[in-house]
mmCIF file of C-alpha atoms in Angstrom:
data_model
loop_
_atom_site.group_PDB
_atom_site.id
_atom_site.type_symbol
_atom_site.label_atom_id
_atom_site.label_comp_id
_atom_site.label_asym_id
_atom_site.label_seq_id
_atom_site.Cartn_x
_atom_site.Cartn_y
_atom_site.Cartn_z
ATOM 1 C CA MET A 1 73.274 134.846 45.446
ATOM 2 C CA LYS A 2 73.483 135.551 41.716
ATOM 3 C CA PRO A 3 71.600 132.988 39.595
ATOM 4 C CA PRO A 4 73.553 130.991 36.983
ATOM 5 C CA VAL A 5 74.013 132.611 33.583
ATOM 6 C CA TRP A 6 71.825 130.025 31.846
ATOM 7 C CA LYS A 7 68.901 130.884 34.130
ATOM 8 C CA ILE A 8 69.229 134.634 33.524
ATOM 9 C CA THR A 9 69.485 134.028 29.778
ATOM 10 C CA LEU A 10 66.444 131.741 29.829
ATOM 11 C CA VAL A 11 64.333 134.287 31.724
ATOM 12 C CA LEU A 12 65.413 137.019 29.309
ATOM 13 C CA ALA A 13 64.558 134.844 26.297
ATOM 14 C CA ILE A 14 61.121 134.060 27.747
ATOM 15 C CA ALA A 15 60.560 137.772 28.415
ATOM 16 C CA VAL A 16 61.435 138.679 24.813
ATOM 17 C CA LEU A 17 59.107 135.971 23.486
ATOM 18 C CA ALA A 18 56.350 137.137 25.855
ATOM 19 C CA VAL A 19 56.482 140.797 24.796
ATOM 20 C CA SER A 20 56.628 139.713 21.156
ATOM 21 C CA THR A 21 53.080 138.379 21.545
ATOM 22 C CA ALA A 22 51.621 141.791 22.434
ATOM 23 C CA ALA A 23 51.164 142.902 18.828
ATOM 24 C CA ILE A 24 49.945 139.445 17.805
ATOM 25 C CA LEU A 25 47.325 139.282 20.561
ATOM 26 C CA SER A 26 46.131 142.787 19.671
ATOM 27 C CA ARG A 27 45.769 141.824 16.011
ATOM 28 C CA LEU A 28 43.950 138.593 16.970
ATOM 29 C CA ALA A 29 41.563 140.659 19.100
ATOM 30 C CA PHE A 30 40.889 142.937 16.105
ATOM 31 C CA ASP A 31 40.088 139.907 13.954
ATOM 32 C CA ALA A 32 37.911 138.293 16.641
ATOM 33 C CA GLY A 33 35.991 141.539 17.136
ATOM 34 C CA GLY A 34 35.572 142.035 13.396
ATOM 35 C CA THR A 35 36.622 145.688 13.581
ATOM 36 C CA ARG A 36 39.665 147.936 13.687
ATOM 37 C CA ALA A 37 37.787 151.060 14.721
ATOM 38 C CA VAL A 38 39.464 153.567 17.030
ATOM 39 C CA GLY A 39 36.902 152.953 19.781
ATOM 40 C CA PHE A 40 37.651 149.229 19.754
ATOM 41 C CA SER A 41 41.412 149.878 19.842
ATOM 42 C CA LEU A 42 40.999 152.158 22.845
ATOM 43 C CA MET A 43 38.831 149.533 24.541
ATOM 44 C CA LEU A 44 41.643 146.994 24.125
ATOM 45 C CA ALA A 45 44.200 149.436 25.529
ATOM 46 C CA ALA A 46 42.022 150.384 28.497
ATOM 47 C CA SER A 47 41.142 146.779 29.299
ATOM 48 C CA ARG A 48 44.767 145.616 29.125
ATOM 49 C CA ILE A 49 46.116 148.288 31.475
ATOM 50 C CA THR A 50 43.137 147.910 33.836
ATOM 51 C CA LEU A 51 43.756 144.177 34.222
ATOM 52 C CA ALA A 52 47.470 144.870 34.724
ATOM 53 C CA SER A 53 46.644 147.371 37.467
ATOM 54 C CA LEU A 54 44.354 144.834 39.154
ATOM 55 C CA ILE A 55 47.225 142.330 39.184
ATOM 56 C CA LEU A 56 49.200 144.942 41.153
ATOM 57 C CA LEU A 57 46.456 145.467 43.759
ATOM 58 C CA PRO A 58 48.389 143.575 46.491
ATOM 59 C CA THR A 59 51.139 146.192 46.151
ATOM 60 C CA TRP A 60 48.819 148.866 47.526
ATOM 61 C CA ARG A 61 48.844 147.160 50.937
ATOM 62 C CA ASN A 62 52.524 148.003 51.348
ATOM 63 C CA LEU A 63 52.264 151.474 49.825
ATOM 64 C CA LYS A 64 51.735 154.264 52.354
ATOM 65 C CA LEU A 65 51.013 157.409 50.378
ATOM 66 C CA SER A 66 51.456 159.611 53.448
ATOM 67 C CA GLU A 67 55.097 158.499 53.629
ATOM 68 C CA GLN A 68 55.832 159.307 49.976
ATOM 69 C CA SER A 69 57.093 162.696 48.846
ATOM 70 C CA PRO A 70 54.587 164.815 46.876
ATOM 71 C CA GLU A 71 57.090 164.961 44.001
ATOM 72 C CA ALA A 72 57.277 161.158 43.783
ATOM 73 C CA ILE A 73 53.487 160.886 43.669
ATOM 74 C CA ARG A 74 53.210 163.617 41.029
ATOM 75 C CA TYR A 75 55.856 161.976 38.862
ATOM 76 C CA SER A 76 54.097 158.604 39.228
ATOM 77 C CA ILE A 77 50.727 160.070 38.238
ATOM 78 C CA GLY A 78 52.288 161.891 35.288
ATOM 79 C CA ALA A 79 53.922 158.650 34.201
ATOM 80 C CA GLY A 80 50.537 156.939 34.342
ATOM 81 C CA VAL A 81 49.029 159.505 31.974
ATOM 82 C CA LEU A 82 51.902 158.931 29.548
ATOM 83 C CA LEU A 83 51.510 155.164 29.858
ATOM 84 C CA ALA A 84 47.856 155.553 28.886
ATOM 85 C CA LEU A 85 48.870 157.562 25.812
ATOM 86 C CA HIS A 86 51.480 154.931 24.946
ATOM 87 C CA PHE A 87 49.043 152.013 24.987
ATOM 88 C CA ALA A 88 46.294 153.979 23.227
ATOM 89 C CA GLY A 89 48.629 155.081 20.440
ATOM 90 C CA TRP A 90 50.462 151.819 19.956
ATOM 91 C CA ILE A 91 47.498 149.421 19.966
ATOM 92 C CA THR A 92 45.619 151.742 17.609
ATOM 93 C CA SER A 93 48.658 151.820 15.289
ATOM 94 C CA LEU A 94 48.321 148.062 14.790
ATOM 95 C CA ALA A 95 44.950 148.671 13.133
ATOM 96 C CA TYR A 96 46.607 150.755 10.419
ATOM 97 C CA THR A 97 50.146 149.537 9.779
ATOM 98 C CA SER A 98 52.166 146.339 9.671
ATOM 99 C CA ILE A 99 53.254 144.498 12.794
ATOM 100 C CA ALA A 100 56.892 144.830 11.688
ATOM 101 C CA ALA A 101 56.712 148.613 11.264
ATOM 102 C CA SER A 102 54.700 149.233 14.436
ATOM 103 C CA THR A 103 56.833 147.114 16.762
ATOM 104 C CA THR A 104 60.084 148.460 15.304
ATOM 105 C CA LEU A 105 59.075 152.092 15.728
ATOM 106 C CA VAL A 106 57.693 151.590 19.234
ATOM 107 C CA THR A 107 60.969 150.069 20.500
ATOM 108 C CA THR A 108 63.029 153.176 19.715
ATOM 109 C CA ASN A 109 62.993 154.329 23.363
ATOM 110 C CA PRO A 110 66.790 154.677 23.791
ATOM 111 C CA VAL A 111 66.886 157.253 20.981
ATOM 112 C CA TRP A 112 64.112 159.435 22.380
ATOM 113 C CA ILE A 113 65.242 159.055 25.985
ATOM 114 C CA SER A 114 68.632 160.465 24.965
ATOM 115 C CA LEU A 115 66.991 163.390 23.160
ATOM 116 C CA PHE A 116 64.456 164.130 25.886
ATOM 117 C CA SER A 117 67.154 163.880 28.579
ATOM 118 C CA TRP A 118 69.149 166.471 26.672
ATOM 119 C CA ILE A 119 66.125 168.782 26.327
ATOM 120 C CA TRP A 120 64.741 168.271 29.837
ATOM 121 C CA PHE A 121 67.784 167.633 32.031
ATOM 122 C CA ARG A 122 70.517 169.077 29.806
ATOM 123 C CA GLU A 123 72.285 165.729 29.833
ATOM 124 C CA LYS A 124 74.989 165.774 27.174
ATOM 125 C CA ILE A 125 74.691 163.599 24.081
ATOM 126 C CA SER A 126 77.969 162.043 22.957
ATOM 127 C CA TRP A 127 79.005 162.041 19.308
ATOM 128 C CA THR A 128 78.444 158.281 19.266
ATOM 129 C CA SER A 129 74.874 158.722 20.520
ATOM 130 C CA ALA A 130 74.280 161.483 17.972
ATOM 131 C CA GLY A 131 75.486 159.178 15.208
ATOM 132 C CA GLY A 132 73.204 156.399 16.446
ATOM 133 C CA ILE A 133 70.259 158.796 16.521
ATOM 134 C CA ALA A 134 70.968 159.850 12.927
ATOM 135 C CA ILE A 135 71.124 156.202 11.829
ATOM 136 C CA ALA A 136 67.855 155.427 13.647
ATOM 137 C CA LEU A 137 66.099 158.415 12.072
ATOM 138 C CA ALA A 138 67.264 157.295 8.621
ATOM 139 C CA GLY A 139 65.811 153.859 9.313
ATOM 140 C CA GLY A 140 62.565 155.449 10.469
ATOM 141 C CA LEU A 141 62.310 157.385 7.202
ATOM 142 C CA LEU A 142 62.862 154.174 5.238
ATOM 143 C CA ILE A 143 60.014 152.518 7.144
ATOM 144 C CA GLY A 144 57.734 155.528 6.669
ATOM 145 C CA PHE A 145 58.276 155.827 2.923
ATOM 146 C CA GLY A 146 58.444 152.068 2.418
ATOM 147 C CA ASP A 147 55.044 151.622 4.066
ATOM 148 C CA ALA A 148 53.433 154.644 2.422
ATOM 149 C CA GLY A 149 52.289 152.654 -0.574
ATOM 150 C CA GLY A 150 49.829 150.620 1.467
ATOM 151 C CA GLY A 151 49.461 147.138 0.032
ATOM 152 C CA ASP A 152 49.381 144.447 2.691
ATOM 153 C CA SER A 153 50.835 146.713 5.364
ATOM 154 C CA GLY A 154 47.531 148.077 6.632
ATOM 155 C CA SER A 155 44.666 150.406 5.809
ATOM 156 C CA ASN A 156 46.691 153.579 6.466
ATOM 157 C CA PRO A 157 50.366 152.755 7.052
ATOM 158 C CA LEU A 158 51.528 156.363 7.380
ATOM 159 C CA LEU A 159 48.987 157.077 10.132
ATOM 160 C CA GLY A 160 49.859 153.811 11.872
ATOM 161 C CA ASN A 161 53.571 154.597 11.760
ATOM 162 C CA VAL A 162 52.990 158.076 13.201
ATOM 163 C CA LEU A 163 50.874 156.603 16.016
ATOM 164 C CA ALA A 164 53.583 154.025 16.799
ATOM 165 C CA LEU A 165 56.203 156.778 16.861
ATOM 166 C CA MET A 166 54.069 158.912 19.183
ATOM 167 C CA ALA A 167 53.609 155.856 21.397
ATOM 168 C CA ALA A 168 57.406 155.542 21.566
ATOM 169 C CA TRP A 169 57.676 159.198 22.607
ATOM 170 C CA ALA A 170 55.082 158.660 25.348
ATOM 171 C CA ALA A 171 56.870 155.520 26.566
ATOM 172 C CA SER A 172 60.201 157.360 26.660
ATOM 173 C CA LEU A 173 58.785 160.194 28.761
ATOM 174 C CA TYR A 174 57.084 157.574 30.937
ATOM 175 C CA LEU A 175 60.461 155.945 31.643
ATOM 176 C CA LEU A 176 62.060 159.309 32.446
ATOM 177 C CA LEU A 177 59.292 160.106 34.930
ATOM 178 C CA ALA A 178 59.697 156.613 36.386
ATOM 179 C CA ARG A 179 63.353 157.376 37.017
ATOM 180 C CA GLU A 180 62.550 160.700 38.664
ATOM 181 C CA ALA A 181 59.806 159.181 40.836
ATOM 182 C CA GLN A 182 62.143 156.487 42.152
ATOM 183 C CA ARG A 183 64.870 159.066 42.748
ATOM 184 C CA LYS A 184 62.384 160.789 45.045
ATOM 185 C CA GLY A 185 62.255 157.642 47.185
ATOM 186 C CA ILE A 186 59.244 155.642 46.007
ATOM 187 C CA SER A 187 59.707 151.891 45.500
ATOM 188 C CA LEU A 188 59.381 150.258 42.082
ATOM 189 C CA GLY A 189 56.241 148.404 43.195
ATOM 190 C CA GLY A 190 54.674 151.550 44.632
ATOM 191 C CA TYR A 191 55.473 153.537 41.527
ATOM 192 C CA MET A 192 54.000 150.865 39.239
ATOM 193 C CA ALA A 193 50.828 150.638 41.333
ATOM 194 C CA ILE A 194 50.214 154.391 41.066
ATOM 195 C CA ALA A 195 51.221 154.657 37.399
ATOM 196 C CA TYR A 196 49.185 151.651 36.230
ATOM 197 C CA SER A 197 46.119 152.717 38.219
ATOM 198 C CA THR A 198 46.363 156.245 36.818
ATOM 199 C CA ALA A 199 46.655 154.903 33.275
ATOM 200 C CA ALA A 200 43.573 152.747 33.816
ATOM 201 C CA LEU A 201 41.560 155.671 35.213
ATOM 202 C CA VAL A 202 42.589 157.862 32.270
ATOM 203 C CA LEU A 203 41.727 155.303 29.586
ATOM 204 C CA LEU A 204 38.587 153.655 30.979
ATOM 205 C CA PRO A 205 36.131 156.518 30.213
ATOM 206 C CA ILE A 206 37.502 157.283 26.730
ATOM 207 C CA PRO A 207 36.400 154.397 24.407
ATOM 208 C CA PRO A 208 32.646 155.236 24.511
ATOM 209 C CA PHE A 209 33.413 158.725 23.149
ATOM 210 C CA PHE A 210 34.858 157.043 20.043
ATOM 211 C CA GLY A 211 32.057 154.520 19.631
ATOM 212 C CA GLY A 212 33.744 151.789 21.664
ATOM 213 C CA SER A 213 32.019 149.510 24.156
ATOM 214 C CA TYR A 214 33.217 147.137 26.852
ATOM 215 C CA ALA A 215 30.286 144.762 26.398
ATOM 216 C CA GLY A 216 28.858 142.672 23.590
ATOM 217 C CA HIS A 217 32.071 141.375 22.037
ATOM 218 C CA PRO A 218 32.795 137.717 21.192
ATOM 219 C CA SER A 219 34.308 135.733 24.054
ATOM 220 C CA LEU A 220 37.579 135.392 22.124
ATOM 221 C CA VAL A 221 38.113 139.161 22.392
ATOM 222 C CA TYR A 222 38.044 138.978 26.192
ATOM 223 C CA LEU A 223 40.352 135.963 26.153
ATOM 224 C CA TYR A 224 42.925 137.872 24.092
ATOM 225 C CA ILE A 225 42.653 140.872 26.427
ATOM 226 C CA LEU A 226 43.317 138.610 29.415
ATOM 227 C CA LEU A 227 46.295 137.073 27.639
ATOM 228 C CA MET A 228 47.630 140.568 26.845
ATOM 229 C CA ALA A 229 47.615 141.424 30.539
ATOM 230 C CA ILE A 230 49.230 138.131 31.569
ATOM 231 C CA VAL A 231 51.780 137.268 28.863
ATOM 232 C CA PRO A 232 53.436 140.464 27.561
ATOM 233 C CA GLN A 233 52.602 142.621 30.581
ATOM 234 C CA SER A 234 53.078 140.376 33.621
ATOM 235 C CA ILE A 235 55.462 137.723 32.278
ATOM 236 C CA GLY A 236 57.383 139.868 29.773
ATOM 237 C CA HIS A 237 57.903 143.068 31.727
ATOM 238 C CA THR A 238 58.417 141.244 35.022
ATOM 239 C CA GLY A 239 61.099 139.145 33.347
ATOM 240 C CA PHE A 240 62.935 142.257 32.159
ATOM 241 C CA ASN A 241 62.673 143.872 35.601
ATOM 242 C CA TRP A 242 64.139 140.722 37.194
ATOM 243 C CA ALA A 243 66.908 140.308 34.607
ATOM 244 C CA VAL A 244 68.129 143.884 35.026
ATOM 245 C CA LEU A 245 68.980 143.060 38.657
ATOM 246 C CA TRP A 246 71.643 140.587 37.479
ATOM 247 C CA MET A 247 72.595 141.823 34.019
ATOM 248 C CA SER A 248 73.764 145.059 32.415
ATOM 249 C CA PRO A 249 70.814 147.379 31.671
ATOM 250 C CA THR A 250 72.314 147.852 28.208
ATOM 251 C CA LEU A 251 72.131 144.131 27.465
ATOM 252 C CA VAL A 252 68.538 144.042 28.683
ATOM 253 C CA SER A 253 67.574 147.059 26.561
ATOM 254 C CA LEU A 254 69.322 145.536 23.547
ATOM 255 C CA SER A 255 67.463 142.259 24.061
ATOM 256 C CA ILE A 256 64.181 144.173 23.811
ATOM 257 C CA LEU A 257 65.171 145.005 20.234
ATOM 258 C CA PHE A 258 64.415 141.379 19.392
ATOM 259 C CA GLU A 259 60.704 142.104 20.027
ATOM 260 C CA PRO A 260 60.111 143.379 16.464
ATOM 261 C CA VAL A 261 61.921 140.317 15.110
ATOM 262 C CA GLY A 262 59.773 137.915 17.126
ATOM 263 C CA ALA A 263 56.562 139.836 16.459
ATOM 264 C CA SER A 264 57.258 140.035 12.711
ATOM 265 C CA PHE A 265 57.990 136.307 12.556
ATOM 266 C CA LEU A 266 54.771 135.478 14.435
ATOM 267 C CA GLY A 267 52.887 137.924 12.199
ATOM 268 C CA TYR A 268 54.111 136.042 9.146
ATOM 269 C CA LEU A 269 53.204 132.642 10.618
ATOM 270 C CA LEU A 270 49.719 133.620 11.798
ATOM 271 C CA PHE A 271 48.633 136.258 9.278
ATOM 272 C CA GLY A 272 50.951 135.723 6.319
ATOM 273 C CA GLU A 273 51.944 139.364 6.697
ATOM 274 C CA ILE A 274 54.955 140.321 4.560
ATOM 275 C CA PRO A 275 55.689 144.068 4.629
ATOM 276 C CA PRO A 276 57.555 145.740 1.728
ATOM 277 C CA ILE A 277 61.304 145.114 1.545
ATOM 278 C CA GLN A 278 61.925 148.793 2.381
ATOM 279 C CA VAL A 279 60.272 148.239 5.763
ATOM 280 C CA PHE A 280 62.602 145.358 6.583
ATOM 281 C CA ALA A 281 65.624 147.366 5.416
ATOM 282 C CA GLY A 282 64.477 150.354 7.462
ATOM 283 C CA ALA A 283 63.925 148.146 10.504
ATOM 284 C CA VAL A 284 67.481 146.798 10.323
ATOM 285 C CA VAL A 285 68.937 150.310 9.985
ATOM 286 C CA LEU A 286 66.717 151.715 12.745
ATOM 287 C CA LEU A 287 67.468 148.924 15.222
ATOM 288 C CA ALA A 288 71.186 149.276 14.503
ATOM 289 C CA GLY A 289 70.938 152.966 15.354
ATOM 290 C CA VAL A 290 69.007 152.241 18.546
ATOM 291 C CA ALA A 291 71.642 149.676 19.554
ATOM 292 C CA VAL A 292 74.413 152.255 19.054
ATOM 293 C CA VAL A 293 72.539 154.775 21.225
ATOM 294 C CA ALA A 294 71.896 152.202 23.972
ATOM 295 C CA ILE A 295 75.550 151.124 24.094
ATOM 296 C CA ALA A 296 76.796 154.721 23.997
ATOM 297 C CA HIS A 297 74.385 155.715 26.780
ATOM 298 C CA ASN A 298 75.676 152.885 28.961
ATOM 299 C CA SER A 299 79.295 153.967 28.339
ATOM 300 C CA ASP A 300 78.445 157.588 29.148
ATOM 301 C CA THR A 301 76.738 156.521 32.385
ATOM 302 C CA LYS A 302 79.749 154.486 33.522
ATOM 303 C CA SER A 303 82.182 157.315 32.785
ATOM 304 C CA ALA A 304 80.019 159.982 34.460
#
């Protein structure tokens, strides 16, 4: 039986609030650790995805690899590699650029999914989607040039923005591989177990090569890592996965666009972070473009 609308809306609101804490918890971990070095960023990314994969351990009991198609397993493993790149790039971006810029750029998935689907699967892009992509790219340029001056935005805003954008590309390809894996017959839980475990295995050995260490940090760092795995990962993403069962995927994807709003507001409250006005203007333009693409994609899917 379908839950009441108020319950679905409440779960979706909690999910948006939960994912909005991801950037904040990462920044708090940087402050607690007293460093924003690449090795430390990679340690945070590896620890977060490893804890998330451990939470999914019970799923392995119901996953029989021998019954899965080789294609589904390959797609799931490939998605895990991309998920590792996504977390590594995005969390590292927060060491260099503003929370507003990073979270806005990393939530541009609908734009890149449309482009990659056209390149990879030859799925047509409607004129409406093309217009939305152009608007989003204009917003991205505003953010890039608006942040380029530095100031309070971060130590190297341009680098941080590029990393956030690359993280969005990785996340978009991750979602496309997720779709292909499930089309080959694997369950959502089975896919997530393989993808998360792969991401953890890819990231775990990397931090030491960049001077990072898993030991010797203040206890607050480990607390923030645990909270990252529980709040944005388990509560936030689980909430979205549940809501999409009862609500239009377009509405769910559009609700995710509130993550930069929530994260920016929390960034102001906790860190007094106020990015340049061009960044806010670019964020509004970019999110408007992403919304147009998401709505157009949903219309194209229904008419296909």
